[in-house]
C-alpha cells in the first residue's frame, strides 16, 4: 500500500476549524482511494495542523519515525497556511520523497471572514518558499481542487504512481544475466550513472546459472513444480519434453538468483550462448517473470528494464520490451512492434503460444530454440518509455509518450502488434537525432505524465514527453 505523510497548513488569522474539517476530509478520501496516511492529530497541535516552528518539529519527528513507510508527502491548505512552517517541516524531516501541494477552493457564497480560505493565494506563497528551500514539489493540474472530487482522486492516483517510481528506482537492484551480445553495442550503458541515482546492477556469467541448472535432476521437486507452472502459463503443444524440462531447470535457478540478490528485474543474454550451450531460448521464463511484476528484458538491456520497471511502478501492470521494428504500409502514424518474444501473457490477453525461435533456428537449429512465446498484442492503450545513459554528457535521459495497439491486419511471426502513435514520424526523428536505442518499454496504461514527473522533478533525468511536444516540432532539437 502506498503511504502518504499528510501535512495540513494553517494560518492563525484564518478560520482554524477549516483545518480540522480539511484534515478529516482529506484523510477520508485517502482511505477511500486505498492509501494509508501518517498525520498529526488534534492532540498533537491545533487541529492537527502545522503553523509554528514547534508544530513543524512535531510533524517532522512524526514523519521521520515513519521514514521507511512514507512514499510521499501531501501538503494540503484548507486555509492560507504558513509557508515557512510547511518548508521547515519538510526540511527537518529530510525524507527526500515527492511532495504534492494541494489547495482547497473557496466558494463564492462563503467569502466572509469566518469562512474564507485564501488557499488560492497561500499555495503561491508555499511554492515560493519551497523553491527557496530547494525542495522539489508536484502541483495539481487545477490550482485549487475540491478534495472530494473525481479530479482530486485522479491526482492522488497519479501522485501515488510518481511516489512509487521514485522510491522503487532509488532502491532498485537489477540483474544482468550474462554478457552483452557482441552485436548489440546499442545496449551499452553506464553502471556508474545508474548507481548515482540509486540503481544497482548485479552481474553474473551465464555459465554459473548453467552449472546450477545442470546439477538439477528432472525429478527435483522445484523442477517438477516449475514445469507444471510453465504448462499452466502457456500452451506447449508440440514442444519436446526435454526442452520444457530444461526451461524449468533454468527457471528454477533464475528465480533463485533473483531471490538471493533481491532483484527488481533482470536483463538476459538471450542469444546465442543460451541456445548453443543450454539448448533453449529463455523467453518463456522471462515472460513469466515479467507477468509476475518482475520485469525481464532481452539482450542484456539494463536501461530497457529500468523503463519497464518505471511503467510497472506507475501502473501496477506488467511491462514488455519491444522493438520499434517496421513501418505499417504507408500510414505515417502506425508502426509494427516486434520481438521473438518474451512478452508477458498479460499483453497477449493470455493467448500467447510457445513456439521455437524462427530467427535463431536458422543458425543454431530448431531443436535448440524452443521457448519463445508468440502471438499478437491485444488491442489496448499503452505508454512507451525509453531510458538511456548518456555517458558523454554524464546524465540519464529518457523519452515517454502514449499510443494505442490497433486491430489492423498483419501476418508475421514472433510477438507483434500494430501501434498507432500520434505524430510518429516526429517521434522517430527525435529518437534518431538524439541517438536513442531501438528498444522501448511499453505498458497497457496511460501514465506518460506520471513517469515524466518522477523522472524529471525527482530523479533529475532529462525527459522528452512526446505527448506534450508542439506539433511539427518534434525531434528538431
CSV table of C-alpha atoms in Angstrom, one decimal:
chain,number,residue,atom,x,y,z
A,1,UNK,CA,0.0,0.0,0.0
A,2,UNK,CA,1.3,3.5,-0.9
A,3,UNK,CA,1.6,5.7,2.2
A,4,UNK,CA,1.5,9.5,2.3
A,5,UNK,CA,2.6,11.8,5.0
A,6,UNK,CA,-0.2,14.5,5.3
A,7,UNK,CA,0.9,18.0,6.3
A,8,UNK,CA,-2.0,20.4,7.0
A,9,UNK,CA,-1.1,24.0,6.7
A,10,UNK,CA,-2.7,26.7,8.9
A,11,UNK,CA,-2.6,30.5,9.4
A,12,UNK,CA,-3.9,31.7,12.7
A,13,UNK,CA,-6.0,34.7,11.5
A,14,UNK,CA,-8.0,32.4,9.2
A,15,UNK,CA,-10.7,30.1,10.5
A,16,UNK,CA,-8.8,27.2,12.2
A,17,UNK,CA,-11.9,24.9,12.1
A,18,UNK,CA,-11.3,24.8,8.3
A,19,UNK,CA,-8.1,22.9,9.1
A,20,UNK,CA,-9.8,20.4,11.3
A,21,UNK,CA,-12.5,19.8,8.7
A,22,UNK,CA,-10.0,19.7,5.8
A,23,UNK,CA,-7.7,17.2,7.6
A,24,UNK,CA,-10.6,14.9,8.2
A,25,UNK,CA,-11.9,15.2,4.7
A,26,UNK,CA,-8.5,14.5,3.0
A,27,UNK,CA,-7.8,11.6,5.4
A,28,UNK,CA,-11.2,10.1,4.5
A,29,UNK,CA,-10.6,10.5,0.7
A,30,UNK,CA,-7.2,8.9,1.1
A,31,UNK,CA,-8.7,5.9,2.9
A,32,UNK,CA,-11.5,5.6,0.2
A,33,UNK,CA,-8.8,5.5,-2.5
A,34,UNK,CA,-6.8,2.8,-0.9
A,35,UNK,CA,-3.9,4.9,0.5
A,36,UNK,CA,-2.5,4.9,4.0
A,37,UNK,CA,-1.6,8.2,5.8
A,38,UNK,CA,0.6,9.5,8.6
A,39,UNK,CA,-0.7,12.8,10.1
A,40,UNK,CA,-0.7,14.8,13.2
A,41,UNK,CA,-3.9,14.8,15.3
A,42,UNK,CA,-5.7,17.5,17.3
A,43,UNK,CA,-3.9,16.1,20.4
A,44,UNK,CA,-0.5,17.0,18.8
A,45,UNK,CA,-1.2,20.5,17.5
A,46,UNK,CA,-4.1,22.8,17.0
A,47,UNK,CA,-6.5,20.9,14.6
A,48,UNK,CA,-3.6,18.6,13.7
A,49,UNK,CA,-2.1,21.4,11.6
A,50,UNK,CA,1.3,23.0,11.2
A,51,UNK,CA,1.7,26.7,11.8
A,52,UNK,CA,4.7,27.3,14.0
A,53,UNK,CA,8.3,26.1,14.2
A,54,UNK,CA,7.3,23.9,17.2
A,55,UNK,CA,4.5,22.4,15.1
A,56,UNK,CA,7.0,21.8,12.3
A,57,UNK,CA,9.3,19.9,14.6
A,58,UNK,CA,6.4,17.7,15.9
A,59,UNK,CA,5.3,16.9,12.3
A,60,UNK,CA,8.9,16.3,11.2
A,61,UNK,CA,9.5,13.9,14.1
A,62,UNK,CA,6.3,12.0,13.2
A,63,UNK,CA,7.3,11.7,9.6
A,64,UNK,CA,10.9,10.7,10.5
A,65,UNK,CA,9.6,8.0,12.7
A,66,UNK,CA,7.8,6.5,9.7
A,67,UNK,CA,10.6,7.2,7.3
A,68,UNK,CA,10.6,3.6,5.8
A,69,UNK,CA,6.8,3.7,5.4
A,70,UNK,CA,6.2,7.1,3.8
A,71,UNK,CA,6.3,7.2,0.0
A,72,UNK,CA,5.4,10.8,-0.5
A,73,UNK,CA,4.0,13.9,1.3
A,74,UNK,CA,0.8,15.8,0.6
A,75,UNK,CA,0.8,19.4,1.7
A,76,UNK,CA,-2.9,20.4,1.9
A,77,UNK,CA,-4.0,24.0,2.5
A,78,UNK,CA,-7.6,24.3,3.9
A,79,UNK,CA,-6.7,27.9,4.5
A,80,UNK,CA,-3.8,30.2,3.5
A,81,UNK,CA,-1.3,28.2,5.5
A,82,UNK,CA,2.0,29.2,7.0
A,83,UNK,CA,4.6,28.7,4.2
A,84,UNK,CA,7.7,28.7,6.4
A,85,UNK,CA,6.2,26.1,8.8
A,86,UNK,CA,5.5,23.9,5.8
A,87,UNK,CA,9.0,24.2,4.3
A,88,UNK,CA,10.6,23.8,7.8
A,89,UNK,CA,8.7,20.6,8.3
A,90,UNK,CA,9.9,19.1,5.0
A,91,UNK,CA,13.5,20.3,5.6
A,92,UNK,CA,13.6,18.9,9.2
A,93,UNK,CA,12.1,15.6,8.2
A,94,UNK,CA,14.6,15.2,5.3
A,95,UNK,CA,12.7,12.3,3.7
A,96,UNK,CA,13.6,13.3,0.2
A,97,UNK,CA,10.3,12.0,-1.1
A,98,UNK,CA,7.9,13.6,-3.7
A,99,UNK,CA,5.7,16.4,-2.4
A,100,UNK,CA,2.2,17.2,-3.7
A,101,UNK,CA,0.9,20.8,-3.0
A,102,UNK,CA,-2.9,21.0,-2.8
A,103,UNK,CA,-5.2,23.9,-2.1
A,104,UNK,CA,-8.8,23.9,-1.1
A,105,UNK,CA,-11.2,26.1,-3.3
A,106,UNK,CA,-13.2,29.0,-1.9
A,107,UNK,CA,-16.9,29.2,-2.6
A,108,UNK,CA,-18.4,32.5,-3.9
A,109,UNK,CA,-21.2,32.4,-1.2
A,110,UNK,CA,-18.7,31.7,1.7
A,111,UNK,CA,-16.2,34.5,1.4
A,112,UNK,CA,-16.9,36.3,4.6
A,113,UNK,CA,-14.1,36.4,7.2
A,114,UNK,CA,-15.5,33.4,9.1
A,115,UNK,CA,-15.5,31.2,6.1
A,116,UNK,CA,-12.9,32.4,3.6
A,117,UNK,CA,-9.8,30.2,2.9
A,118,UNK,CA,-7.5,32.2,0.7
A,119,UNK,CA,-5.8,28.9,-0.1
A,120,UNK,CA,-5.6,30.1,-3.7
A,121,UNK,CA,-3.1,32.8,-2.6
A,122,UNK,CA,-1.4,30.7,0.1
A,123,UNK,CA,-0.4,28.0,-2.4
A,124,UNK,CA,1.7,30.5,-4.3
A,125,UNK,CA,3.5,31.5,-1.1
A,126,UNK,CA,4.1,27.9,-0.1
A,127,UNK,CA,5.6,27.1,-3.5
A,128,UNK,CA,7.7,30.2,-3.3
A,129,UNK,CA,9.3,29.1,-0.1
A,130,UNK,CA,9.7,25.5,-1.2
A,131,UNK,CA,11.6,26.8,-4.2
A,132,UNK,CA,13.8,28.9,-1.9
A,133,UNK,CA,14.5,25.8,0.2
A,134,UNK,CA,15.3,23.9,-3.0
A,135,UNK,CA,12.6,21.3,-2.2
A,136,UNK,CA,11.0,19.9,-5.4
A,137,UNK,CA,7.2,19.6,-5.5
A,138,UNK,CA,4.4,18.5,-7.7
A,139,UNK,CA,1.3,20.6,-8.4
A,140,UNK,CA,-2.3,19.6,-9.1
A,141,UNK,CA,-3.5,20.5,-12.6
A,142,UNK,CA,-6.1,22.9,-11.2
A,143,UNK,CA,-4.7,25.5,-8.9
A,144,UNK,CA,-7.4,24.7,-6.3
A,145,UNK,CA,-9.4,21.5,-6.3
A,146,UNK,CA,-12.2,20.0,-4.1
A,147,UNK,CA,-10.6,17.0,-2.3
A,148,UNK,CA,-13.8,15.0,-2.6
A,149,UNK,CA,-13.9,15.5,-6.4
A,150,UNK,CA,-13.0,12.9,-9.0
A,151,UNK,CA,-10.4,15.3,-10.2
A,152,UNK,CA,-8.6,15.2,-6.9
A,153,UNK,CA,-8.9,11.4,-6.7
A,154,UNK,CA,-7.2,11.2,-10.1
A,155,UNK,CA,-4.5,13.5,-8.8
A,156,UNK,CA,-3.9,11.1,-5.9
A,157,UNK,CA,-3.6,8.1,-8.2
A,158,UNK,CA,-1.1,9.9,-10.4
A,159,UNK,CA,0.9,11.2,-7.4
A,160,UNK,CA,0.9,7.7,-6.0
A,161,UNK,CA,2.5,6.5,-9.2
A,162,UNK,CA,5.1,9.2,-9.1
A,163,UNK,CA,6.0,8.2,-5.5
A,164,UNK,CA,6.2,4.5,-6.3
A,165,UNK,CA,8.6,5.2,-9.3
A,166,UNK,CA,10.9,7.4,-7.2
A,167,UNK,CA,11.0,5.0,-4.2
A,168,UNK,CA,11.2,2.0,-6.5
A,169,UNK,CA,14.0,3.2,-8.7
A,170,UNK,CA,16.1,4.8,-6.0
A,171,UNK,CA,16.3,1.4,-4.3
A,172,UNK,CA,16.2,-0.8,-7.4
A,173,UNK,CA,18.6,-3.8,-7.9
A,174,UNK,CA,18.7,-5.2,-11.4
A,175,UNK,CA,20.5,-8.3,-12.6
A,176,UNK,CA,22.5,-8.5,-15.8
A,177,UNK,CA,22.5,-12.2,-16.6
A,178,UNK,CA,25.3,-12.9,-19.0
A,179,UNK,CA,27.5,-10.7,-21.2
A,180,UNK,CA,26.1,-8.2,-23.7
A,181,UNK,CA,25.7,-9.9,-27.1
A,182,UNK,CA,28.7,-8.8,-29.2
A,183,UNK,CA,26.5,-7.5,-32.0
A,184,UNK,CA,24.4,-5.3,-29.6
A,185,UNK,CA,26.6,-2.4,-28.9
A,186,UNK,CA,23.3,-0.4,-28.9
A,187,UNK,CA,22.5,-1.7,-25.4
A,188,UNK,CA,25.7,-0.4,-23.7
A,189,UNK,CA,25.0,1.6,-20.5
A,190,UNK,CA,26.8,3.2,-17.6
A,191,UNK,CA,26.5,1.3,-14.3
A,192,UNK,CA,28.1,4.4,-12.6
A,193,UNK,CA,25.4,6.8,-13.8
A,194,UNK,CA,22.7,4.4,-12.7
A,195,UNK,CA,24.3,3.9,-9.4
A,196,UNK,CA,24.4,7.7,-8.9
A,197,UNK,CA,20.6,7.7,-8.9
A,198,UNK,CA,20.4,4.6,-6.5
A,199,UNK,CA,20.1,1.9,-9.1
A,200,UNK,CA,22.4,-1.1,-8.5
A,201,UNK,CA,23.3,-3.7,-11.2
A,202,UNK,CA,24.4,-7.2,-10.2
A,203,UNK,CA,26.2,-9.2,-12.9
A,204,UNK,CA,26.6,-12.9,-13.3
A,205,UNK,CA,28.1,-15.1,-16.0
A,206,UNK,CA,25.6,-17.4,-17.8
A,207,UNK,CA,27.9,-20.3,-17.1
A,208,UNK,CA,27.2,-20.0,-13.4
A,209,UNK,CA,23.5,-20.4,-13.9
A,210,UNK,CA,24.0,-23.2,-16.5
A,211,UNK,CA,26.1,-25.0,-13.9
A,212,UNK,CA,23.5,-24.8,-11.3
A,213,UNK,CA,20.8,-25.9,-13.7
A,214,UNK,CA,22.7,-28.9,-15.0
A,215,UNK,CA,23.1,-30.1,-11.4
A,216,UNK,CA,19.3,-30.3,-11.0
A,217,UNK,CA,17.6,-33.6,-11.8
A,218,UNK,CA,14.4,-34.0,-13.8
A,219,UNK,CA,12.7,-35.2,-10.6
A,220,UNK,CA,13.7,-32.4,-8.3
A,221,UNK,CA,10.6,-31.0,-6.6
A,222,UNK,CA,11.5,-27.5,-7.7
A,223,UNK,CA,11.9,-28.6,-11.3
A,224,UNK,CA,8.6,-30.5,-11.3
A,225,UNK,CA,6.8,-27.5,-9.8
A,226,UNK,CA,8.3,-25.1,-12.3
A,227,UNK,CA,7.4,-27.5,-15.2
A,228,UNK,CA,3.8,-27.5,-14.1
A,229,UNK,CA,3.8,-23.7,-13.8
A,230,UNK,CA,5.1,-23.4,-17.4
A,231,UNK,CA,2.4,-25.7,-18.7
A,232,UNK,CA,-0.2,-23.8,-16.8
A,233,UNK,CA,1.1,-20.5,-18.1
A,234,UNK,CA,1.4,-21.1,-21.9
A,235,UNK,CA,0.2,-23.7,-24.4
A,236,UNK,CA,3.1,-26.1,-25.1
A,237,UNK,CA,1.6,-28.3,-27.8
A,238,UNK,CA,4.4,-30.0,-29.9
A,239,UNK,CA,7.2,-28.7,-27.7
A,240,UNK,CA,9.7,-31.5,-26.8
A,241,UNK,CA,9.6,-32.6,-23.2
A,242,UNK,CA,13.4,-32.3,-23.0
A,243,UNK,CA,13.2,-28.6,-23.9
A,244,UNK,CA,10.4,-28.0,-21.4
A,245,UNK,CA,12.4,-29.6,-18.6
A,246,UNK,CA,15.5,-27.5,-19.5
A,247,UNK,CA,13.3,-24.4,-19.3
A,248,UNK,CA,12.1,-25.5,-15.9
A,249,UNK,CA,15.6,-26.0,-14.6
A,250,UNK,CA,16.8,-22.7,-15.9
A,251,UNK,CA,13.7,-21.1,-14.5
A,252,UNK,CA,14.4,-22.5,-11.0
A,253,UNK,CA,17.9,-21.2,-10.9
A,254,UNK,CA,17.0,-17.8,-12.3
A,255,UNK,CA,14.2,-17.5,-9.7
A,256,UNK,CA,16.7,-18.4,-7.0
A,257,UNK,CA,19.2,-15.8,-8.3
A,258,UNK,CA,16.5,-13.1,-8.3
A,259,UNK,CA,15.6,-14.0,-4.7
A,260,UNK,CA,19.2,-14.3,-3.5
A,261,UNK,CA,20.1,-10.8,-4.8
A,262,UNK,CA,16.7,-9.2,-4.1
A,263,UNK,CA,16.4,-8.1,-7.7
A,264,UNK,CA,13.7,-5.8,-9.0
A,265,UNK,CA,14.2,-7.1,-12.6
A,266,UNK,CA,16.6,-8.8,-14.9
A,267,UNK,CA,18.2,-8.4,-18.4
A,268,UNK,CA,19.4,-11.6,-20.0
A,269,UNK,CA,21.9,-12.6,-22.7
A,270,UNK,CA,19.2,-14.3,-24.6
A,271,UNK,CA,21.3,-15.4,-27.6
A,272,UNK,CA,23.2,-17.2,-28.8
A,273,UNK,CA,25.2,-18.7,-25.9
A,274,UNK,CA,21.9,-19.8,-24.3
A,275,UNK,CA,20.9,-21.8,-27.3
A,276,UNK,CA,24.3,-23.2,-28.2
A,277,UNK,CA,25.2,-24.2,-24.6
A,278,UNK,CA,21.9,-24.9,-22.9
A,279,UNK,CA,19.6,-25.8,-25.8
A,280,UNK,CA,16.6,-23.4,-25.2
A,281,UNK,CA,15.6,-19.8,-25.5
A,282,UNK,CA,14.7,-18.2,-22.1
A,283,UNK,CA,11.7,-16.3,-23.4
A,284,UNK,CA,9.1,-18.2,-21.5
A,285,UNK,CA,10.9,-18.0,-18.2
A,286,UNK,CA,11.4,-14.3,-18.8
A,287,UNK,CA,7.8,-13.8,-19.8
A,288,UNK,CA,6.7,-15.5,-16.5
A,289,UNK,CA,8.9,-13.1,-14.5
A,290,UNK,CA,7.5,-10.1,-16.3
A,291,UNK,CA,4.0,-11.2,-15.9
A,292,UNK,CA,4.5,-11.6,-12.1
A,293,UNK,CA,5.7,-8.0,-12.0
A,294,UNK,CA,9.5,-8.7,-12.0
A,295,UNK,CA,10.4,-7.3,-15.5
A,296,UNK,CA,12.8,-9.2,-17.6
A,297,UNK,CA,14.4,-7.7,-20.7
A,298,UNK,CA,16.3,-9.4,-23.5
A,299,UNK,CA,19.8,-8.7,-24.9
A,300,UNK,CA,21.1,-7.5,-21.5
A,301,UNK,CA,19.3,-4.2,-22.0
A,302,UNK,CA,19.5,-2.9,-18.4
A,303,UNK,CA,18.3,0.6,-19.2
A,304,UNK,CA,15.4,-1.1,-21.1
A,305,UNK,CA,14.4,-2.9,-17.9
A,306,UNK,CA,14.6,0.4,-16.0
A,307,UNK,CA,11.9,1.7,-18.3
A,308,UNK,CA,9.9,-1.4,-17.9
A,309,UNK,CA,10.1,-1.1,-14.1
A,310,UNK,CA,9.1,2.6,-14.1
A,311,UNK,CA,6.0,1.8,-16.1
A,312,UNK,CA,5.1,-1.1,-13.9
A,313,UNK,CA,5.5,1.0,-10.7
A,314,UNK,CA,3.3,3.7,-12.2
A,315,UNK,CA,0.5,1.4,-13.4
A,316,UNK,CA,0.8,-1.8,-11.4
A,317,UNK,CA,0.6,-3.8,-14.7
A,318,UNK,CA,3.3,-5.9,-16.4
A,319,UNK,CA,5.6,-4.3,-19.0
A,320,UNK,CA,7.2,-5.6,-22.1
A,321,UNK,CA,10.3,-4.6,-24.1
A,322,UNK,CA,9.7,-4.3,-27.8
A,323,UNK,CA,11.5,-3.1,-31.0
A,324,UNK,CA,10.4,-0.2,-33.0
A,325,UNK,CA,10.6,-2.6,-35.8
A,326,UNK,CA,8.6,-1.9,-39.1
A,327,UNK,CA,6.6,0.7,-40.9
A,328,UNK,CA,2.9,-0.3,-41.4
A,329,UNK,CA,2.1,0.2,-45.1
A,330,UNK,CA,2.1,3.9,-45.8
A,331,UNK,CA,0.4,5.1,-42.6
A,332,UNK,CA,2.7,7.7,-41.1
A,333,UNK,CA,1.3,7.3,-37.6
A,334,UNK,CA,1.5,3.5,-37.4
A,335,UNK,CA,4.3,1.0,-37.0
A,336,UNK,CA,4.9,-2.6,-36.0
A,337,UNK,CA,6.2,-3.6,-32.6
A,338,UNK,CA,8.1,-6.9,-32.6
A,339,UNK,CA,10.2,-9.3,-30.6
A,340,UNK,CA,10.8,-13.1,-30.8
A,341,UNK,CA,9.3,-12.9,-28.0
A,342,UNK,CA,9.3,-12.8,-24.2
A,343,UNK,CA,6.2,-10.6,-23.8
A,344,UNK,CA,4.1,-11.2,-20.6
A,345,UNK,CA,0.9,-13.1,-21.2
A,346,UNK,CA,-1.0,-10.1,-19.9
A,347,UNK,CA,-0.1,-8.3,-23.2
A,348,UNK,CA,-1.3,-11.2,-25.3
A,349,UNK,CA,-4.6,-11.4,-23.4
A,350,UNK,CA,-3.3,-14.8,-22.2
A,351,UNK,CA,-3.4,-16.1,-25.8
A,352,UNK,CA,0.4,-16.4,-26.3
A,353,UNK,CA,1.6,-19.8,-27.5
A,354,UNK,CA,5.0,-21.4,-27.1
A,355,UNK,CA,7.0,-21.9,-30.3
A,356,UNK,CA,10.6,-22.2,-31.5
A,357,UNK,CA,12.6,-19.1,-32.4
A,358,UNK,CA,12.4,-18.8,-36.1
A,359,UNK,CA,15.2,-16.2,-36.5
A,360,UNK,CA,17.7,-18.2,-34.4
A,361,UNK,CA,16.7,-21.5,-35.7
A,362,UNK,CA,18.4,-20.7,-39.0
A,363,UNK,CA,21.8,-20.5,-37.3
A,364,UNK,CA,21.6,-22.9,-34.3
A,365,UNK,CA,18.8,-25.3,-35.3
A,366,UNK,CA,15.2,-25.6,-34.3
A,367,UNK,CA,15.8,-28.1,-31.5
A,368,UNK,CA,17.8,-25.5,-29.6
A,369,UNK,CA,15.3,-22.6,-29.9
A,370,UNK,CA,12.1,-23.8,-28.2
A,371,UNK,CA,10.7,-21.4,-25.7
A,372,UNK,CA,9.5,-18.3,-27.5
A,373,UNK,CA,6.0,-17.0,-26.8
A,374,UNK,CA,4.3,-15.9,-29.9
A,375,UNK,CA,1.1,-14.1,-30.6
A,376,UNK,CA,-0.4,-10.7,-31.2
A,377,UNK,CA,-0.5,-7.9,-28.6
A,378,UNK,CA,-4.1,-7.3,-27.6
A,379,UNK,CA,-5.8,-4.0,-28.6
A,380,UNK,CA,-5.1,-1.6,-25.8
A,381,UNK,CA,-3.9,1.9,-25.0
A,382,UNK,CA,-0.3,2.0,-23.9
A,383,UNK,CA,2.5,4.1,-22.6
A,384,UNK,CA,6.0,3.8,-24.0
A,385,UNK,CA,9.2,4.7,-22.2
A,386,UNK,CA,12.9,4.6,-23.1
A,387,UNK,CA,15.7,5.3,-20.5
A,388,UNK,CA,19.2,5.7,-21.6
A,389,UNK,CA,22.6,6.7,-20.1
A,390,UNK,CA,24.4,9.4,-21.9
A,391,UNK,CA,28.0,8.7,-20.9
A,392,UNK,CA,29.4,11.6,-22.8
A,393,UNK,CA,27.0,14.1,-21.2
A,394,UNK,CA,27.2,12.3,-17.8
A,395,UNK,CA,23.4,12.1,-17.5
A,396,UNK,CA,20.5,9.7,-17.6
A,397,UNK,CA,17.8,10.7,-20.1
A,398,UNK,CA,14.5,9.4,-21.3
A,399,UNK,CA,11.5,9.8,-23.6
A,400,UNK,CA,7.9,8.9,-22.9
A,401,UNK,CA,4.5,9.0,-24.7
A,402,UNK,CA,1.3,7.3,-25.3
A,403,UNK,CA,-0.4,5.4,-28.2
A,404,UNK,CA,-2.8,2.5,-28.9
A,405,UNK,CA,-2.5,-1.0,-30.2
A,406,UNK,CA,-4.8,-1.5,-33.1
A,407,UNK,CA,-6.6,-4.3,-34.8
A,408,UNK,CA,-5.0,-3.6,-38.2
A,409,UNK,CA,-4.3,-6.9,-40.2
A,410,UNK,CA,-0.8,-8.3,-40.1
A,411,UNK,CA,0.6,-11.7,-40.8
A,412,UNK,CA,4.0,-12.4,-39.3
A,413,UNK,CA,5.7,-14.5,-36.5
A,414,UNK,CA,7.0,-13.8,-33.0
A,415,UNK,CA,5.3,-11.4,-30.7
A,416,UNK,CA,3.9,-8.4,-32.6
A,417,UNK,CA,1.3,-5.7,-32.8
A,418,UNK,CA,0.4,-2.7,-34.9
A,419,UNK,CA,0.8,0.5,-32.9
A,420,UNK,CA,-0.6,3.9,-33.6
A,421,UNK,CA,1.3,6.9,-32.2
A,422,UNK,CA,0.3,10.5,-32.9
A,423,UNK,CA,2.9,12.3,-34.9
A,424,UNK,CA,5.0,9.2,-35.0
A,425,UNK,CA,7.3,10.5,-37.7
A,426,UNK,CA,8.3,13.4,-35.5
A,427,UNK,CA,9.0,10.9,-32.6
A,428,UNK,CA,11.2,8.8,-34.8
A,429,UNK,CA,13.1,11.9,-35.8
A,430,UNK,CA,13.7,12.6,-32.1
A,431,UNK,CA,14.8,9.0,-31.4
A,432,UNK,CA,17.3,9.1,-34.3
A,433,UNK,CA,18.6,12.6,-33.8
A,434,UNK,CA,19.1,12.0,-30.1
A,435,UNK,CA,20.7,8.6,-30.6
A,436,UNK,CA,18.3,6.5,-28.5
A,437,UNK,CA,18.2,2.8,-28.7
A,438,UNK,CA,15.7,0.8,-30.9
A,439,UNK,CA,14.2,-0.9,-27.9
A,440,UNK,CA,11.3,0.7,-26.0
A,441,UNK,CA,9.4,-0.4,-22.9
A,442,UNK,CA,5.6,-0.5,-23.2
A,443,UNK,CA,2.8,-0.9,-20.7
A,444,UNK,CA,-1.0,-1.1,-21.1
A,445,UNK,CA,-1.8,2.1,-19.3
A,446,UNK,CA,-1.7,5.9,-19.8
A,447,UNK,CA,1.0,7.1,-17.4
A,448,UNK,CA,3.4,9.2,-19.5
A,449,UNK,CA,2.9,12.3,-17.4
A,450,UNK,CA,3.4,10.4,-14.2
A,451,UNK,CA,6.7,8.9,-15.5
A,452,UNK,CA,7.9,12.3,-16.7
A,453,UNK,CA,7.1,13.9,-13.4
A,454,UNK,CA,9.0,11.3,-11.5
A,455,UNK,CA,12.0,11.3,-13.8
A,456,UNK,CA,12.4,15.0,-14.2
A,457,UNK,CA,11.4,16.5,-11.0
A,458,UNK,CA,12.7,13.9,-8.5
A,459,UNK,CA,15.3,11.8,-10.2
A,460,UNK,CA,16.8,14.7,-12.3
A,461,UNK,CA,16.5,12.8,-15.6
A,462,UNK,CA,16.0,14.9,-18.7
A,463,UNK,CA,12.8,13.6,-20.2
A,464,UNK,CA,11.1,14.3,-23.5
A,465,UNK,CA,7.3,13.8,-23.4
A,466,UNK,CA,6.1,13.3,-27.0
A,467,UNK,CA,2.5,13.9,-26.0
A,468,UNK,CA,3.4,17.5,-24.9
A,469,UNK,CA,5.7,18.4,-27.8
A,470,UNK,CA,4.4,21.1,-30.3
A,471,UNK,CA,3.0,19.6,-33.4
A,472,UNK,CA,5.5,19.6,-36.3
A,473,UNK,CA,8.4,20.5,-34.0
A,474,UNK,CA,9.3,17.0,-32.6
A,475,UNK,CA,12.8,15.9,-32.8
A,476,UNK,CA,14.1,19.3,-34.1
A,477,UNK,CA,16.3,20.0,-31.1
